[in-house]
Amino acid sequence: MDVPLAHLDRPFDYLVPAALDEQAVPGTRVKVRFAGQLVDGWLLERVASSDHPRLAYLEKVVSPEPVLSPEVSRLARAVADRYAGSLADVLRLAVPPRHARVEKEARPDGAEPPAPPAPPASTTPPAPNPPPAPNASISPEAGAELPEQRRPPAEPGPDGWRDYPAGPAYLRALTDGRAPRAVWSALAGEDWAVRYAEAVAATVAGGRGAVVVVADNRDLDRLDAAVGAALGPGRHVCLSAALGPARRYRAFLAARRGDVPVVIGTRAAMFAPVERLGLVAIWDDGDDLHAEPRAPYPHARDVLLTRAQLTEAGVLVGGYARTAEAQLLLETGWAREVVADRATVRTRTPAIAPVGDDPQLARDPGAATARLPSLAWTAAREALRADLPVLVQVPRRGYLPSVSCAQCRTPARCAHCAGPLALPSASAPPACRWCGRVAAAYACPECGGRRLRAAVTGARRTAEELGRAFPGVSVRTSGRDEVLDGVPGGAGLVIATPGAEPVAEGGYGAVLLLDSWALLTRADLRAGEEALRRWLAAAALARPAGAGGRVVVVADGALAPVQALLRWDAGWFAARELAERRELGFPPAVRMASVTGLPAAVADLLDEARLPDGAEVLGPVPADGERERMLVRVPRARAAALADALHAAAGARSARKAADPVRLQVDPLDLF
């Protein structure tokens, strides 16, 4: 039943009246009477008898369309168990809201929707083979069927995958109906969407379907064009929450009815009901957009990996960077690495240089403190003289998103809410970023000064400064207000925030990575990993070094993320990051859950929970408002026991109608 109470997270038995016998098939939406109210529910299966002596009747079949497939139902249960959530919460994510008009539409081939299958016989259907435990630690014995990295392919594959020694063999395994699992590190300048389309085409050629998840709609547009070119029209659908109710439900039904073998989309597609699933793939799994913000807060990568275990499908986890979670898949033997050899890497990457190393400091003593040192100016000037575009990545949007007193350097704060003040433009007065109040008469509370200086420079101010420095050169900005998909190949400046970098025709002549401290000094477990991910994504848009491509990162070359960027070796950094987290006891080396709420409610839940042996309770740490957060850490082998204990405790609290809610998150991206 679709109810938000944890203690009701179990199936309930109802009698099916004769009038609804043909419509009431597993997977349909129904309405039942519960506690005197009419509530929504899902019909999971039909059985001949029940252990309960007195049963109520099914009230209504909302639609005869069996939208919940058995495979997605098993997956939803596994995801709920992994994240200490309820099945009803996961099903809200898995199946979009019904759109009655779309259900009545004729199918693309002109045929009417198929009649619902007949209800099963009066005997209880045999139970499916038990799936592997989604919380179990992955052992090397579960390794993928990917041939050795240096093994020569028996058959030629698409040209793009030949840059990776194991690439053609991976495609061949998909075509042969096997389940290869790969973690792919993309080269600079790689057309990742075409590579994914080729993997999808190989899967479809083997008679199976595929699900591919990307982070945002800009990536989805690229993938849509590539998959359409590889498969032809009408062979795939896009599934995204941005499509709107009708279009999203239409795409969902096309997959559920078996009209298309491939579904691509944002995280809304991770539960797409594809028949005979042969491949699940995710691009750039480190992007935080892959984390679902609604309960039970699953991550698209983990949902797809669980799905691959349940269906014995192939896996492709790809990106320019590599997360610690992807590295764990390699170190446990669950997946195999698909990378290029070092000679190919050197040929494809641009020339990358930091500004904080000793030779650069000898030539430019101010390079360590300058926002745009001489090396970056020179790279930009030479690229513009060669009639090539220049990309400048700025971590902060806006004009001056943070200001401080010019006299004593005290951060400028709003007098009403204590929020940070910012300058929206060169002529506008300072305004609060939290409440929006204008502070035209601001005076520093420490020294009384009225002049402000930049504490952080945003993309708009950077564009203004570079426009004055290079007169006559066109300057474009790409960020939250307007994200550019592409720019022409001639001379020009593009100022972009991370994730909004447009593709340049022929590649950029220079890429400047500014304000690295804003990414590296964040109080976050993933600060270095996130900085490298953003840098690699921008540097990948540059031309190869042989074609004049240069990348300048304004950071100390001795830092580990900068070293990984210089060598284009995301695997080395991911292995280092995983080793450090294993030593410190952080995910993914361990399983960690956060419990957030009012202090009394958090203490109540933890007192109720029967935590497994070896569990460590850490905290409390402040959360928003009056709430606090406690962390519970266990070894990965006890992950399932931790989730069960937290879910049972939440059920006990909901059964006795505890007033204050508690938020449970397993392996949240933000721990502090």
XYZ file of C-alpha atoms in Angstrom:
672
model
C 0.000 0.000 0.000
C 1.137 3.532 -0.778
C 1.349 4.739 2.819
C 4.317 6.538 4.400
C 4.442 4.494 7.609
C 7.493 2.263 8.051
C 5.688 -0.327 10.174
C 3.263 -0.995 7.270
C 6.084 -1.835 4.832
C 4.861 -5.354 4.024
C 2.344 -7.011 1.669
C -1.317 -7.308 2.675
C -3.809 -9.933 1.458
C -7.159 -9.007 -0.111
C -9.887 -10.971 -1.852
C -10.451 -10.297 -5.550
C -14.123 -10.045 -6.496
C -15.236 -11.948 -9.581
C -16.001 -8.705 -11.421
C -12.333 -7.646 -11.197
C -10.813 -11.062 -11.837
C -9.606 -10.346 -15.388
C -8.330 -6.845 -14.650
C -6.585 -7.607 -11.358
C -3.274 -8.871 -12.671
C 0.116 -8.474 -10.990
C 1.609 -5.046 -11.604
C -1.624 -3.058 -11.741
C -2.587 -0.084 -9.618
C -5.467 -0.784 -7.237
C -7.432 0.844 -4.435
C -8.157 -0.956 -1.171
C -9.921 -0.170 2.053
C -7.489 0.154 4.984
C -8.257 1.480 8.473
C -11.536 2.878 7.165
C -9.915 4.811 4.333
C -9.509 4.174 0.612
C -5.788 4.015 -0.183
C -3.717 3.354 -3.284
C -1.773 0.147 -3.678
C 0.039 -2.200 -6.031
C -1.081 -5.713 -6.800
C 2.093 -7.774 -6.407
C 0.836 -11.325 -7.044
C -2.277 -13.550 -7.131
C -2.372 -16.588 -4.844
C -5.001 -19.218 -4.117
C -5.194 -18.897 -0.336
C -4.138 -16.801 2.639
C -3.099 -17.475 6.231
C -5.504 -14.772 7.399
C -9.040 -16.071 8.060
C -10.952 -12.880 7.259
C -10.052 -10.677 4.307
C -11.535 -7.517 2.832
C -12.246 -7.234 -0.880
C -10.283 -5.286 -3.433
C -12.223 -2.070 -4.036
C -11.040 -1.034 -7.482
C -8.515 -1.672 -10.222
C -7.382 1.824 -11.178
C -6.082 0.676 -14.549
C -5.704 -2.733 -16.203
C -2.222 -1.655 -17.414
C 0.403 -3.782 -15.554
C 2.901 -0.947 -15.137
C 4.973 -2.639 -12.413
C 7.036 -5.436 -13.910
C 8.194 -8.355 -11.747
C 11.830 -7.423 -12.311
C 11.324 -3.799 -11.214
C 9.279 -4.994 -8.233
C 12.176 -7.182 -7.043
C 14.606 -4.343 -7.684
C 12.486 -1.867 -5.717
C 12.377 -4.242 -2.753
C 16.170 -4.698 -2.876
C 16.740 -0.922 -3.075
C 14.381 -0.302 -0.166
C 16.242 -2.893 1.918
C 19.634 -1.439 1.038
C 18.681 2.126 1.962
C 16.599 1.322 5.076
C 13.509 2.604 3.300
C 10.058 1.350 2.398
C 8.869 -0.290 -0.809
C 6.166 2.347 -1.298
C 8.761 5.155 -1.368
C 10.840 3.355 -3.991
C 7.822 2.564 -6.164
C 6.968 6.276 -6.267
C 10.384 6.796 -7.840
C 10.177 3.772 -10.126
C 6.748 4.253 -11.720
C 5.639 7.713 -12.889
C 2.135 8.967 -12.059
C -0.609 7.572 -14.269
C -1.794 9.564 -17.282
C -5.105 8.031 -18.392
C -5.211 9.655 -21.834
C -1.745 8.323 -22.684
C -2.775 4.783 -21.721
C -5.620 4.905 -24.253
C -3.455 6.060 -27.136
C -2.723 3.632 -29.957
C 0.767 2.158 -30.031
C 3.335 3.535 -32.521
C 2.850 0.603 -34.904
C -0.898 1.161 -34.959
C -1.719 -1.873 -32.826
C -3.828 -1.596 -29.732
C -2.208 -2.130 -26.342
C -1.987 -5.827 -25.533
C -4.677 -7.377 -23.402
C -3.560 -7.999 -19.845
C -2.330 -11.517 -19.214
C -4.731 -13.993 -17.697
C -4.491 -14.406 -13.945
C -2.387 -17.326 -12.823
C -3.823 -20.655 -11.831
C -5.190 -21.194 -8.379
C -1.901 -22.553 -7.136
C 0.796 -20.361 -5.718
C 3.383 -19.550 -8.413
C 6.877 -20.853 -7.800
C 9.206 -18.405 -6.152
C 11.915 -16.989 -8.382
C 15.528 -17.849 -7.802
C 16.735 -15.864 -4.814
C 18.683 -12.792 -5.969
C 22.102 -12.013 -4.554
C 21.940 -9.931 -1.424
C 22.213 -6.271 -2.427
C 24.063 -5.386 0.760
C 26.560 -8.228 0.605
C 30.188 -7.362 0.092
C 31.320 -8.095 -3.448
C 33.896 -10.832 -3.745
C 36.478 -11.381 -6.487
C 34.719 -14.623 -7.425
C 31.882 -12.515 -8.878
C 34.224 -11.044 -11.479
C 33.102 -9.948 -14.899
C 33.546 -11.975 -18.023
C 35.789 -9.356 -19.581
C 38.918 -10.754 -21.239
C 42.338 -9.667 -20.123
C 43.334 -6.072 -20.855
C 46.037 -6.938 -23.378
C 44.213 -9.755 -25.129
C 43.875 -8.939 -28.853
C 40.277 -8.870 -30.091
C 39.235 -11.724 -32.320
C 36.973 -9.427 -34.325
C 37.291 -5.739 -35.179
C 35.120 -3.348 -33.138
C 34.079 0.260 -33.645
C 37.092 2.474 -34.219
C 36.571 4.566 -31.069
C 36.787 1.573 -28.743
C 40.048 0.417 -30.372
C 41.855 3.147 -28.440
C 41.223 0.988 -25.370
C 42.812 -2.503 -25.564
C 39.878 -4.173 -23.818
C 37.222 -2.107 -25.595
C 36.452 -4.321 -28.631
C 36.371 -7.421 -26.412
C 33.875 -5.692 -24.136
C 31.545 -4.981 -27.066
C 31.913 -8.527 -28.328
C 30.915 -9.882 -24.914
C 27.761 -7.754 -25.009
C 26.885 -8.989 -28.483
C 27.436 -12.603 -27.398
C 24.878 -12.239 -24.615
C 27.364 -12.300 -21.752
C 27.457 -9.873 -18.797
C 30.794 -8.007 -18.840
C 31.272 -5.398 -16.129
C 33.579 -2.515 -16.915
C 34.809 0.722 -15.360
C 35.832 2.927 -18.277
C 38.224 5.897 -18.057
C 37.591 8.085 -21.105
C 40.377 9.801 -22.981
C 40.554 13.538 -23.482
C 38.464 14.652 -26.436
C 36.464 11.410 -26.324
C 32.948 11.481 -27.743
C 31.591 9.503 -24.826
C 28.015 9.594 -26.127
C 29.035 7.763 -29.312
C 30.958 5.155 -27.304
C 27.907 4.515 -25.127
C 25.709 4.302 -28.227
C 28.043 1.647 -29.645
C 27.803 -0.369 -26.418
C 24.011 -0.096 -26.563
C 23.978 -1.163 -30.217
C 26.123 -4.204 -29.408
C 23.683 -5.185 -26.648
C 20.668 -4.793 -28.942
C 22.451 -6.832 -31.627
C 22.623 -9.639 -29.068
C 18.851 -9.546 -28.621
C 18.757 -7.724 -25.281
C 17.840 -4.278 -23.946
C 19.771 -1.506 -22.235
C 19.319 1.284 -19.687
C 21.696 4.272 -19.692
C 21.622 7.020 -17.059
C 23.269 10.446 -17.365
C 23.345 13.357 -14.943
C 21.431 16.130 -16.724
C 19.391 16.966 -19.786
C 22.353 18.447 -21.665
C 24.132 15.100 -21.528
C 20.847 13.407 -22.370
C 20.507 15.432 -25.561
C 23.981 14.330 -26.682
C 23.278 10.714 -25.878
C 19.863 10.871 -27.556
C 21.430 11.987 -30.833
C 24.162 9.336 -30.651
C 21.817 6.436 -29.799
C 19.362 7.538 -32.486
C 22.148 7.479 -35.064
C 23.340 4.045 -33.909
C 19.964 2.293 -33.660
C 17.764 4.217 -36.064
C 14.433 5.898 -35.322
C 11.897 4.419 -32.956
C 14.308 2.065 -31.167
C 14.773 3.983 -27.932
C 13.025 6.483 -25.673
C 14.232 9.196 -23.314
C 12.964 9.180 -19.744
C 13.383 12.310 -17.679
C 11.386 14.192 -15.064
C 11.748 17.320 -17.221
C 9.628 15.819 -20.006
C 6.320 16.567 -18.298
C 3.672 14.072 -17.126
C 2.299 12.971 -20.508
C 5.591 12.571 -22.387
C 7.267 10.843 -19.464
C 4.422 8.356 -19.022
C 4.299 7.724 -22.786
C 8.016 6.884 -22.817
C 7.596 4.681 -19.748
C 4.741 2.708 -21.343
C 6.729 2.238 -24.553
C 9.414 0.476 -22.528
C 6.975 -1.469 -20.336
C 5.019 -2.769 -23.345
C 8.213 -3.846 -25.097
C 7.901 -1.339 -27.954
C 11.525 -0.219 -27.552
C 14.567 -2.151 -26.267
C 16.529 0.849 -24.954
C 15.785 3.562 -22.390
C 18.129 6.476 -21.768
C 17.574 9.286 -19.322
C 18.447 11.019 -16.100
C 18.117 9.270 -12.745
C 14.371 8.839 -13.493
C 15.445 6.090 -15.925
C 17.283 3.902 -13.404
C 14.088 1.879 -12.798
C 12.972 1.806 -16.461
C 11.127 -1.497 -17.219
C 13.241 -2.820 -20.100
C 12.631 -6.399 -21.242
C 15.553 -8.861 -21.312
C 17.930 -6.354 -19.798
C 21.484 -6.892 -21.022
C 23.286 -3.656 -20.098
C 23.038 -0.980 -17.419
C 25.310 2.019 -17.885
C 25.971 5.305 -16.135
C 28.085 8.226 -17.267
C 29.980 10.409 -14.770
C 28.754 8.655 -11.642
C 30.498 11.226 -9.429
C 27.991 13.940 -10.360
C 25.805 14.692 -7.338
C 22.743 14.904 -9.611
C 22.748 11.103 -9.628
C 21.717 11.113 -5.946
C 17.942 11.079 -5.495
C 16.806 13.848 -3.085
C 13.626 11.955 -2.081
C 13.349 9.075 0.369
C 14.979 6.626 0.604
C 17.633 8.709 -1.230
C 19.113 6.051 -3.556
C 22.066 6.737 -5.832
C 21.603 5.868 -9.503
C 24.940 4.035 -9.635
C 24.065 1.730 -6.758
C 20.572 1.085 -8.113
C 22.012 0.070 -11.481
C 24.652 -2.157 -9.895
C 21.991 -3.872 -7.790
C 19.909 -4.301 -10.918
C 22.834 -5.857 -12.759
C 23.201 -8.420 -9.967
C 19.512 -9.291 -10.010
C 19.257 -9.668 -13.804
C 22.814 -10.781 -14.642
C 23.233 -7.814 -16.987
C 26.420 -6.159 -18.182
C 27.668 -2.948 -16.562
C 29.408 0.137 -17.907
C 30.501 2.816 -15.407
C 32.287 5.529 -17.342
C 33.687 9.020 -16.982
C 36.748 11.161 -17.448
C 37.227 10.885 -13.671
C 36.775 7.859 -11.429
C 35.038 7.716 -8.083
C 36.232 5.757 -5.068
C 33.091 3.629 -5.440
C 34.070 2.667 -8.993
C 37.609 1.919 -7.825
C 36.188 -0.430 -5.185
C 34.449 -2.403 -7.944
C 37.849 -2.937 -9.566
C 39.749 -3.795 -6.398
C 37.178 -6.406 -5.376
C 37.257 -7.991 -8.832
C 33.571 -7.292 -9.465
C 34.405 -5.243 -12.572
C 37.345 -4.892 -14.942
C 39.171 -1.788 -16.073
C 38.866 -0.394 -19.606
C 41.603 2.198 -20.126
C 43.942 3.332 -22.876
C 47.677 2.657 -22.777
C 49.970 5.491 -21.768
C 51.176 6.168 -25.305
C 47.612 6.795 -26.462
C 46.938 8.950 -23.407
C 49.952 11.146 -24.198
C 48.841 11.512 -27.807
C 45.264 12.492 -26.980
C 45.720 14.835 -24.014
C 46.484 18.557 -24.172
C 49.612 20.059 -22.633
C 48.719 20.610 -18.966
C 50.692 22.865 -16.629
C 50.186 24.155 -13.064
C 51.250 27.610 -11.924
C 52.620 26.747 -8.489
C 55.680 24.667 -9.396
C 59.237 25.944 -8.909
C 60.095 26.793 -12.575
C 56.932 28.832 -12.938
C 57.526 30.644 -9.633
C 61.061 31.507 -10.772
C 59.690 33.172 -13.905
C 56.635 34.707 -12.206
C 57.048 35.211 -8.423
C 53.419 36.341 -8.121
C 52.010 33.168 -9.685
C 51.236 31.610 -6.311
C 48.901 34.466 -5.313
C 47.684 35.891 -8.620
C 44.211 34.865 -9.756
C 45.327 34.832 -13.408
C 49.135 34.482 -13.521
C 51.282 35.189 -16.554
C 51.286 31.554 -17.718
C 47.491 31.619 -18.024
C 47.546 35.005 -19.798
C 50.131 33.711 -22.252
C 48.159 30.543 -23.007
C 44.990 32.548 -23.631
C 46.745 35.122 -25.812
C 48.477 32.520 -27.983
C 45.250 30.571 -28.504
C 43.375 33.723 -29.533
C 46.168 34.690 -31.937
C 45.827 31.229 -33.506
C 42.083 31.922 -33.979
C 41.095 29.297 -31.405
C 38.542 29.615 -28.595
C 39.557 29.810 -24.932
C 37.586 28.260 -22.065
C 37.852 29.757 -18.578
C 36.344 27.669 -15.776
C 35.272 29.678 -12.715
C 33.861 27.736 -9.726
C 31.474 30.513 -8.637
C 28.630 32.096 -10.605
C 27.482 35.708 -10.371
C 29.518 38.938 -10.278
C 31.025 39.150 -6.790
C 29.231 36.365 -4.877
C 31.123 37.174 -1.683
C 32.491 40.519 -0.458
C 34.328 41.732 2.618
C 35.351 45.001 4.219
C 38.139 46.633 2.189
C 39.784 47.955 5.382
C 39.748 45.043 7.881
C 38.748 42.144 5.538
C 35.789 41.113 7.752
C 33.231 39.197 5.667
C 30.221 41.395 4.871
C 27.004 40.038 6.431
C 23.345 41.010 6.250
C 22.121 42.956 9.292
C 18.751 41.146 9.205
C 19.617 37.446 8.750
C 23.450 37.356 8.906
C 23.586 35.978 5.380
C 26.525 36.777 3.069
C 26.358 39.968 1.028
C 27.108 39.906 -2.701
C 27.374 42.382 -5.555
C 25.075 41.323 -8.437
C 26.742 43.739 -10.902
C 29.233 46.601 -11.123
C 26.574 49.275 -10.565
C 24.185 47.489 -8.169
C 24.351 47.901 -4.373
C 25.244 44.912 -2.197
C 22.385 42.511 -1.437
C 21.950 39.497 0.820
C 22.198 36.100 -0.871
C 19.817 34.550 1.686
C 16.953 37.022 2.199
C 17.502 39.320 -0.795
C 17.496 42.567 1.241
C 19.580 45.413 -0.215
C 22.323 46.787 2.054
C 23.012 50.109 0.319
C 24.198 51.785 3.528
C 26.399 48.925 4.714
C 28.972 49.753 7.380
C 31.435 47.206 8.752
C 30.504 46.318 12.364
C 34.203 45.861 13.235
C 35.821 49.032 11.901
C 32.976 51.108 10.485
C 34.394 51.015 6.971
C 31.989 51.426 4.045
C 34.149 50.234 1.162
C 33.881 46.606 0.015
C 36.332 44.347 -1.783
C 35.916 41.023 -3.561
C 36.297 37.933 -1.401
C 35.230 35.639 -4.244
C 35.089 36.573 -7.922
C 32.252 35.148 -9.972
C 31.904 34.207 -13.626
C 30.288 37.495 -14.662
C 33.045 39.625 -13.128
C 35.667 37.352 -14.701
C 34.034 37.839 -18.093
C 34.101 41.609 -17.577
C 37.791 41.601 -16.640
C 38.860 39.384 -19.541
C 36.766 41.409 -21.970
C 38.774 44.491 -21.039
C 42.053 42.566 -21.226
C 41.357 41.243 -24.741
C 39.472 44.021 -26.554
C 37.704 43.042 -29.749
C 37.341 39.386 -28.706
C 33.843 38.043 -28.186
C 33.087 36.946 -24.613
C 30.353 34.434 -23.786
C 29.231 33.160 -20.407
C 27.673 29.794 -19.654
C 26.124 29.100 -16.266
C 22.885 28.744 -14.370
C 21.051 31.578 -16.150
C 22.017 30.369 -19.633
C 23.904 27.166 -20.416
C 25.472 27.004 -23.869
C 25.567 23.670 -25.695
C 28.281 24.628 -28.160
C 30.362 27.511 -29.493
C 32.031 28.102 -32.878
C 35.654 27.286 -33.417
C 37.006 30.798 -33.975
C 38.766 33.082 -31.508
C 36.631 33.891 -28.497
C 36.452 33.675 -24.714
C 33.995 31.372 -22.939
C 33.548 31.883 -19.193
C 31.745 28.900 -17.657
C 30.943 27.490 -14.261
C 31.730 23.787 -13.673
C 29.313 21.521 -15.501
C 28.185 24.250 -17.924
C 31.195 24.167 -20.277
C 30.027 24.163 -23.922
C 31.685 22.029 -26.572
C 33.784 24.035 -29.027
C 33.954 23.127 -32.677
C 37.369 21.525 -33.165
C 38.232 21.862 -29.461
C 39.545 24.724 -27.348
C 43.010 26.106 -27.881
C 43.383 26.830 -24.188
C 41.502 25.917 -21.020
C 42.143 27.965 -17.874
C 41.084 26.464 -14.529
C 40.812 29.350 -12.058
C 40.174 29.638 -8.317
C 41.184 26.058 -7.567
C 41.128 26.822 -3.837
C 37.335 27.175 -3.999
C 37.070 23.481 -4.942
C 39.988 22.045 -2.968
C 39.316 23.722 0.388
C 35.672 22.723 0.775
C 34.901 20.942 4.060
C 33.801 17.817 2.262
C 34.988 14.229 2.107
C 34.906 14.330 -1.694
C 36.555 17.742 -2.222
C 39.638 16.431 -4.051
C 37.625 13.901 -6.049
C 35.106 16.556 -7.078
C 37.816 19.056 -8.048
C 39.545 16.508 -10.283
C 36.217 15.501 -11.846
C 35.424 19.091 -12.791
C 38.940 19.767 -14.078
C 39.063 16.659 -16.238
C 35.639 17.422 -17.737
C 36.839 20.878 -18.775
C 40.317 19.768 -19.915
C 38.762 17.031 -22.062
C 37.290 19.773 -24.279
C 40.753 21.043 -25.273
C 42.633 20.067 -28.415
C 45.453 17.528 -28.121
C 48.886 18.944 -27.375
C 49.984 18.192 -30.949
C 47.193 20.429 -32.256
C 48.050 23.305 -29.938
C 45.814 22.491 -26.973
C 46.923 23.811 -23.570
C 45.448 23.586 -20.087
C 46.586 25.809 -17.202
C 45.418 25.011 -13.674
C 45.972 27.751 -11.103
C 47.080 25.424 -8.324
C 50.167 23.941 -6.725
C 51.493 21.110 -8.867
C 52.400 19.042 -5.782
C 48.748 18.465 -4.827
C 47.442 14.971 -5.556
C 44.420 16.085 -7.668
C 46.701 18.334 -9.728
C 49.169 15.475 -10.231
C 46.342 13.242 -11.462
C 45.274 15.964 -13.888
C 48.820 16.474 -15.190
C 49.200 12.749 -15.908
C 45.572 12.227 -16.928
C 45.430 9.344 -14.497
C 42.105 9.295 -12.689
C 42.669 5.668 -11.681
C 45.769 6.529 -9.662
C 43.933 9.211 -7.722
C 40.877 6.983 -7.135
C 43.090 4.211 -5.732
C 44.812 6.713 -3.443
C 41.479 8.170 -2.340
C 40.024 4.724 -1.599
C 43.099 3.732 0.404
C 42.818 6.873 2.533
C 39.116 6.323 3.162
C 39.753 2.701 4.075
C 42.350 3.817 6.606
C 40.065 6.514 8.062
C 36.903 4.400 7.973
C 34.825 6.363 5.463
C 32.547 5.191 2.619
C 32.793 3.277 0.402
C 35.281 1.276 2.479
C 32.607 1.027 5.179
C 28.840 1.470 5.242
C 27.732 4.615 7.014
C 24.240 5.898 7.802
C 23.190 9.333 8.994
C 20.290 9.896 11.381
C 19.058 13.500 11.317
C 16.359 15.164 13.382
C 15.685 16.870 16.682
C 18.084 15.601 19.363
C 15.378 13.784 21.326
C 14.014 12.069 18.196
C 17.483 10.964 17.067
C 18.264 9.562 20.500
C 14.885 7.785 20.550
C 15.512 6.030 17.238
C 19.045 4.962 18.142
C 17.829 3.627 21.486
C 15.183 1.634 19.623
C 17.593 0.247 17.010
C 19.313 -3.071 17.618
C 22.539 -2.136 15.886
C 24.791 -4.980 14.695
C 27.971 -5.931 16.491
C 30.828 -3.603 15.733
C 28.625 -0.582 14.977
C 30.130 2.787 15.920
C 27.889 5.759 16.720
C 29.595 9.069 15.918
C 28.434 12.573 16.709
C 26.352 14.520 17.182
C 27.183 17.138 14.564
C 24.998 20.207 13.898
C 22.490 20.040 11.052
C 20.176 22.790 9.854
C 18.143 24.733 12.415
C 17.725 22.938 15.724
C 18.354 19.512 14.268
C 21.459 17.390 14.740
C 23.001 14.452 12.943
C 24.394 11.204 14.275
C 26.459 8.851 12.138
C 26.467 5.066 12.435
C 29.401 3.178 10.904
C 29.694 -0.573 10.299
C 31.923 -2.817 8.152
C 30.528 -3.551 4.702
C 29.828 -7.156 5.714
C 27.254 -5.869 8.235
C 25.615 -3.361 5.890
C 22.387 -5.353 5.543
C 22.076 -5.753 9.309
C 22.489 -1.999 9.805
C 19.786 -1.186 7.249
C 17.418 -3.739 8.795
C 18.002 -2.363 12.287
C 17.366 1.241 11.275
C 14.256 0.322 9.288
C 12.866 -1.704 12.191
C 13.507 1.173 14.595
C 11.755 3.598 12.246
C 8.834 1.169 12.068
C 8.603 0.963 15.836
C 8.508 4.754 16.103
C 5.820 5.076 13.418
C 3.730 2.331 15.090
C 3.602 4.296 18.338
C 3.020 7.546 16.420
C 6.194 9.357 17.441
C 5.671 13.051 16.766
C 9.081 14.224 15.521
C 10.324 12.784 12.203
C 13.818 11.411 11.684
C 15.612 11.326 8.353
C 17.564 8.151 7.549
C 20.200 8.163 4.820
C 22.571 5.325 4.000
C 25.917 6.425 2.523
C 24.879 10.078 1.987
C 27.103 12.192 -0.247
C 27.316 14.879 2.430
C 28.518 13.504 5.757
C 29.472 16.742 7.517
